[in-house]
């Protein structure tokens, strides 16, 4: 079974600074997808960024980017120019490729943004 | 606007009672999911359904039941057999298969908070 590990329960960053959230996963598959989801205090989960394992290029979405290291099974999220609205729980998630598959989540990292 | 509607937002239950959480989507998604969220444990999968009239157990299915009679609806029943049902429950859906940018991405509802008195 696949597992997703987020070793940082809490992180903090000064407004306008950069922060990196860590995620590692364990799988024997070569075809899969990785995601970062954000859960603000409203508890409405939203997608931040998505990475396909077969793509070597790291995904980026505006101030959010990932560092995908397939051999090391690492998938970190970098938030640049942090804003107060970035304060939330961030969950790393894994999904097998091909067909319908369940999505496995990590335990989350709570990000605090300090004004 | 398309999305997922969960109801009720808050629910209180006495021990020994079954309760049903509603999840409706108008996104025309094939796959639907139920997750349970507890502090410090992330999201754990209860059940998921790929198509109508078919569903599979997730990692923590004991004490829960689901049905998928319509594509749009995936209700979750928390039975009296669930020993610790107090939690936040999230319903999600996805297009499912394919490799385009929208495939495999989960869209979530706003959640339902269940408290056992």
Tab-separated table of C-alpha atoms in Angstrom:
chain	number	residue	atom	x	y	z
A	1	UNK	CA	0.000	0.000	0.000
A	2	UNK	CA	1.121	3.497	-0.710
A	3	UNK	CA	1.940	5.811	2.168
A	4	UNK	CA	2.412	9.560	2.293
A	5	UNK	CA	4.477	11.186	5.040
A	6	UNK	CA	4.510	14.815	6.054
A	7	UNK	CA	7.082	15.181	8.808
A	8	UNK	CA	6.374	18.818	9.663
A	9	UNK	CA	3.161	19.135	11.704
A	10	UNK	CA	3.538	22.923	11.860
A	11	UNK	CA	5.538	25.563	10.022
A	12	UNK	CA	5.678	29.332	10.145
A	13	UNK	CA	6.847	31.948	7.684
A	14	UNK	CA	7.109	35.718	7.650
A	15	UNK	CA	4.858	37.494	5.215
A	16	UNK	CA	6.580	37.951	1.818
A	17	UNK	CA	9.163	35.272	2.599
A	18	UNK	CA	9.509	31.793	1.103
A	19	UNK	CA	8.681	28.526	2.818
A	20	UNK	CA	9.035	24.890	1.782
A	21	UNK	CA	6.772	22.103	2.988
A	22	UNK	CA	8.082	18.541	2.817
A	23	UNK	CA	6.406	15.369	1.645
A	24	UNK	CA	7.735	11.894	1.017
A	25	UNK	CA	5.861	8.885	-0.274
A	26	UNK	CA	6.392	5.193	-0.619
A	27	UNK	CA	5.340	3.293	-3.727
A	28	UNK	CA	6.546	0.578	-6.063
A	29	UNK	CA	4.621	2.022	-9.003
A	30	UNK	CA	6.066	4.104	-11.809
A	31	UNK	CA	2.816	5.741	-12.944
A	32	UNK	CA	1.130	7.998	-10.414
A	33	UNK	CA	0.045	11.512	-9.561
A	34	UNK	CA	0.966	13.751	-6.676
A	35	UNK	CA	-1.003	16.668	-5.307
A	36	UNK	CA	-0.894	19.432	-2.754
A	37	UNK	CA	-4.247	20.459	-1.307
A	38	UNK	CA	-4.907	23.469	0.912
A	39	UNK	CA	-7.465	23.542	3.723
A	40	UNK	CA	-8.003	27.073	5.106
A	41	UNK	CA	-9.859	27.725	8.375
A	42	UNK	CA	-13.145	27.435	6.466
A	43	UNK	CA	-12.178	23.752	5.978
A	44	UNK	CA	-12.974	23.877	2.253
A	45	UNK	CA	-10.265	21.791	0.580
A	46	UNK	CA	-8.888	23.162	-2.659
A	47	UNK	CA	-6.216	21.965	-5.051
A	48	UNK	CA	-2.958	23.897	-4.995
A	49	UNK	CA	-0.848	22.019	-7.498
A	50	UNK	CA	-0.656	18.705	-9.368
A	51	UNK	CA	2.323	16.691	-10.679
A	52	UNK	CA	2.345	13.698	-13.001
A	53	UNK	CA	5.131	11.245	-12.217
A	54	UNK	CA	5.965	10.735	-15.892
A	55	UNK	CA	6.742	14.417	-16.309
A	56	UNK	CA	10.233	15.431	-15.243
A	57	UNK	CA	9.447	19.135	-15.232
A	58	UNK	CA	8.373	20.482	-11.868
A	59	UNK	CA	4.862	21.913	-11.785
A	60	UNK	CA	4.313	25.585	-10.980
A	61	UNK	CA	1.202	27.619	-10.267
A	62	UNK	CA	1.937	31.309	-9.745
A	63	UNK	CA	3.652	31.556	-6.315
A	64	UNK	CA	3.473	27.806	-5.744
A	65	UNK	CA	6.002	25.350	-7.132
A	66	UNK	CA	7.098	21.827	-6.369
A	67	UNK	CA	10.415	20.039	-6.208
A	68	UNK	CA	9.653	16.541	-7.466
A	69	UNK	CA	12.459	14.070	-6.887
A	70	UNK	CA	11.163	10.756	-8.238
A	71	UNK	CA	14.133	8.619	-7.257
A	72	UNK	CA	14.065	9.962	-3.717
A	73	UNK	CA	10.238	9.789	-3.620
A	74	UNK	CA	10.094	13.361	-2.449
A	75	UNK	CA	7.536	16.013	-3.366
A	76	UNK	CA	8.041	19.330	-1.579
A	77	UNK	CA	5.928	22.463	-1.999
A	78	UNK	CA	7.538	25.899	-2.155
A	79	UNK	CA	5.438	28.970	-1.472
A	80	UNK	CA	7.076	32.202	-2.565
A	81	UNK	CA	6.122	35.710	-1.399
A	82	UNK	CA	3.931	34.263	1.334
A	83	UNK	CA	0.659	36.030	1.985
A	84	UNK	CA	-1.655	36.033	4.981
A	85	UNK	CA	-4.188	34.086	2.919
A	86	UNK	CA	-1.732	31.226	2.593
A	87	UNK	CA	-2.251	30.322	6.250
A	88	UNK	CA	-3.876	26.897	6.181
A	89	UNK	CA	-3.372	23.174	6.520
A	90	UNK	CA	-1.553	21.727	3.546
A	91	UNK	CA	-1.990	18.103	2.590
A	92	UNK	CA	0.194	16.090	0.267
A	93	UNK	CA	-1.651	13.359	-1.642
A	94	UNK	CA	-0.849	10.393	-3.879
A	95	UNK	CA	-2.924	8.637	-6.529
A	96	UNK	CA	-1.992	5.634	-8.640
A	97	UNK	CA	-2.132	6.126	-12.383
A	98	UNK	CA	-4.491	4.267	-14.668
A	99	UNK	CA	-8.160	3.702	-14.112
A	100	UNK	CA	-10.035	4.733	-11.032
A	101	UNK	CA	-7.889	4.726	-7.951
A	102	UNK	CA	-8.175	5.969	-4.418
A	103	UNK	CA	-6.248	9.002	-3.232
A	104	UNK	CA	-4.037	8.679	-0.148
A	105	UNK	CA	-3.320	11.740	1.975
A	106	UNK	CA	-0.562	12.683	4.381
A	107	UNK	CA	-1.289	13.963	7.889
A	108	UNK	CA	-0.901	17.593	6.910
A	109	UNK	CA	1.267	20.591	7.759
A	110	UNK	CA	-0.251	23.617	9.441
A	111	UNK	CA	1.260	26.783	7.992
A	112	UNK	CA	1.220	30.012	9.971
A	113	UNK	CA	1.982	33.283	8.188
A	114	UNK	CA	3.365	35.987	10.451
A	115	UNK	CA	2.595	39.601	9.477
B	1	UNK	CA	-22.262	26.964	-10.389
B	2	UNK	CA	-21.117	23.362	-10.356
B	3	UNK	CA	-19.962	21.851	-7.131
B	4	UNK	CA	-20.535	19.443	-4.297
B	5	UNK	CA	-23.152	19.994	-1.629
B	6	UNK	CA	-22.878	18.285	1.721
B	7	UNK	CA	-25.620	18.383	4.319
B	8	UNK	CA	-26.097	18.895	7.122
B	9	UNK	CA	-23.115	21.036	8.043
B	10	UNK	CA	-23.448	20.097	11.705
B	11	UNK	CA	-25.077	16.985	13.085
B	12	UNK	CA	-25.511	15.670	16.589
B	13	UNK	CA	-26.252	12.052	17.312
B	14	UNK	CA	-27.029	10.044	20.365
B	15	UNK	CA	-25.158	6.834	20.890
B	16	UNK	CA	-26.849	3.887	19.196
B	17	UNK	CA	-28.419	5.948	16.420
B	18	UNK	CA	-27.670	5.686	12.737
B	19	UNK	CA	-27.244	8.937	10.828
B	20	UNK	CA	-26.949	9.660	7.122
B	21	UNK	CA	-24.778	12.374	5.611
B	22	UNK	CA	-25.816	13.658	2.222
B	23	UNK	CA	-23.475	14.353	-0.694
B	24	UNK	CA	-24.725	15.656	-4.036
B	25	UNK	CA	-22.647	16.774	-7.027
B	26	UNK	CA	-23.642	18.462	-10.290
B	27	UNK	CA	-20.226	18.199	-11.914
B	28	UNK	CA	-21.074	15.066	-13.914
B	29	UNK	CA	-18.155	13.316	-12.218
B	30	UNK	CA	-18.022	9.536	-12.310
B	31	UNK	CA	-16.060	8.929	-9.108
B	32	UNK	CA	-17.117	9.939	-5.604
B	33	UNK	CA	-15.376	9.540	-2.249
B	34	UNK	CA	-15.963	9.833	1.477
B	35	UNK	CA	-13.121	10.839	3.789
B	36	UNK	CA	-12.963	11.168	7.527
B	37	UNK	CA	-10.749	13.857	9.044
B	38	UNK	CA	-9.469	13.703	12.614
B	39	UNK	CA	-6.898	16.030	14.174
B	40	UNK	CA	-3.349	14.878	13.451
B	41	UNK	CA	-4.457	12.024	11.180
B	42	UNK	CA	-5.092	13.726	7.897
B	43	UNK	CA	-7.824	12.376	5.656
B	44	UNK	CA	-8.673	8.712	5.737
B	45	UNK	CA	-10.730	7.069	3.016
B	46	UNK	CA	-13.987	5.441	4.095
B	47	UNK	CA	-15.597	4.412	0.787
B	48	UNK	CA	-15.294	5.312	-2.855
B	49	UNK	CA	-17.426	4.717	-5.913
B	50	UNK	CA	-16.281	4.656	-9.512
B	51	UNK	CA	-19.676	4.257	-11.187
B	52	UNK	CA	-23.336	3.995	-10.312
B	53	UNK	CA	-24.322	0.913	-8.321
B	54	UNK	CA	-20.711	0.105	-7.497
B	55	UNK	CA	-18.509	1.083	-4.541
B	56	UNK	CA	-15.424	-0.150	-2.734
B	57	UNK	CA	-14.286	-0.062	0.868
B	58	UNK	CA	-11.531	2.302	1.767
B	59	UNK	CA	-9.147	2.063	4.679
B	60	UNK	CA	-11.668	2.576	7.502
B	61	UNK	CA	-15.014	1.251	6.217
B	62	UNK	CA	-16.083	-0.569	9.389
B	63	UNK	CA	-19.222	0.957	10.892
B	64	UNK	CA	-20.108	2.861	7.715
B	65	UNK	CA	-22.287	2.110	4.701
B	66	UNK	CA	-22.912	3.861	1.391
B	67	UNK	CA	-25.075	3.635	-1.692
B	68	UNK	CA	-24.689	4.944	-5.240
B	69	UNK	CA	-28.086	4.721	-6.900
B	70	UNK	CA	-27.588	7.907	-8.910
B	71	UNK	CA	-24.482	9.422	-10.444
B	72	UNK	CA	-25.082	12.661	-8.568
B	73	UNK	CA	-25.554	11.228	-5.094
B	74	UNK	CA	-23.346	9.288	-2.674
B	75	UNK	CA	-24.840	9.286	0.841
B	76	UNK	CA	-22.880	7.969	3.817
B	77	UNK	CA	-24.569	6.258	6.755
B	78	UNK	CA	-22.739	6.205	10.055
B	79	UNK	CA	-24.106	3.202	11.900
B	80	UNK	CA	-24.215	2.422	15.583
B	81	UNK	CA	-21.393	-0.046	14.956
B	82	UNK	CA	-18.948	2.841	14.427
B	83	UNK	CA	-17.308	3.122	17.833
B	84	UNK	CA	-15.891	6.613	17.527
B	85	UNK	CA	-17.950	8.520	14.963
B	86	UNK	CA	-17.252	12.073	16.135
B	87	UNK	CA	-15.287	13.595	13.279
B	88	UNK	CA	-15.335	15.884	10.272
B	89	UNK	CA	-16.543	14.139	7.114
B	90	UNK	CA	-15.587	15.240	3.621
B	91	UNK	CA	-17.180	14.147	0.379
B	92	UNK	CA	-15.281	14.509	-2.888
B	93	UNK	CA	-15.640	13.690	-6.541
B	94	UNK	CA	-13.406	13.423	-9.577
B	95	UNK	CA	-13.631	12.938	-13.302
B	96	UNK	CA	-11.628	9.789	-12.810
B	97	UNK	CA	-9.650	8.453	-15.687
B	98	UNK	CA	-7.540	10.266	-18.224
B	99	UNK	CA	-4.385	12.312	-18.261
B	100	UNK	CA	-5.671	15.822	-18.937
B	101	UNK	CA	-5.162	18.556	-16.380
B	102	UNK	CA	-8.550	18.010	-14.758
B	103	UNK	CA	-8.337	14.275	-14.442
B	104	UNK	CA	-7.730	12.744	-11.049
B	105	UNK	CA	-8.175	16.045	-9.219
B	106	UNK	CA	-10.557	15.845	-6.283
B	107	UNK	CA	-13.264	18.455	-5.829
B	108	UNK	CA	-14.447	18.628	-2.233
B	109	UNK	CA	-17.632	19.597	-0.492
B	110	UNK	CA	-17.616	21.920	2.519
B	111	UNK	CA	-17.828	19.022	4.959
B	112	UNK	CA	-20.112	17.788	7.717
B	113	UNK	CA	-19.226	17.841	11.378
B	114	UNK	CA	-20.718	14.905	13.306
B	115	UNK	CA	-20.742	14.935	17.091
B	116	UNK	CA	-21.926	12.026	19.211
B	117	UNK	CA	-23.498	13.106	22.479
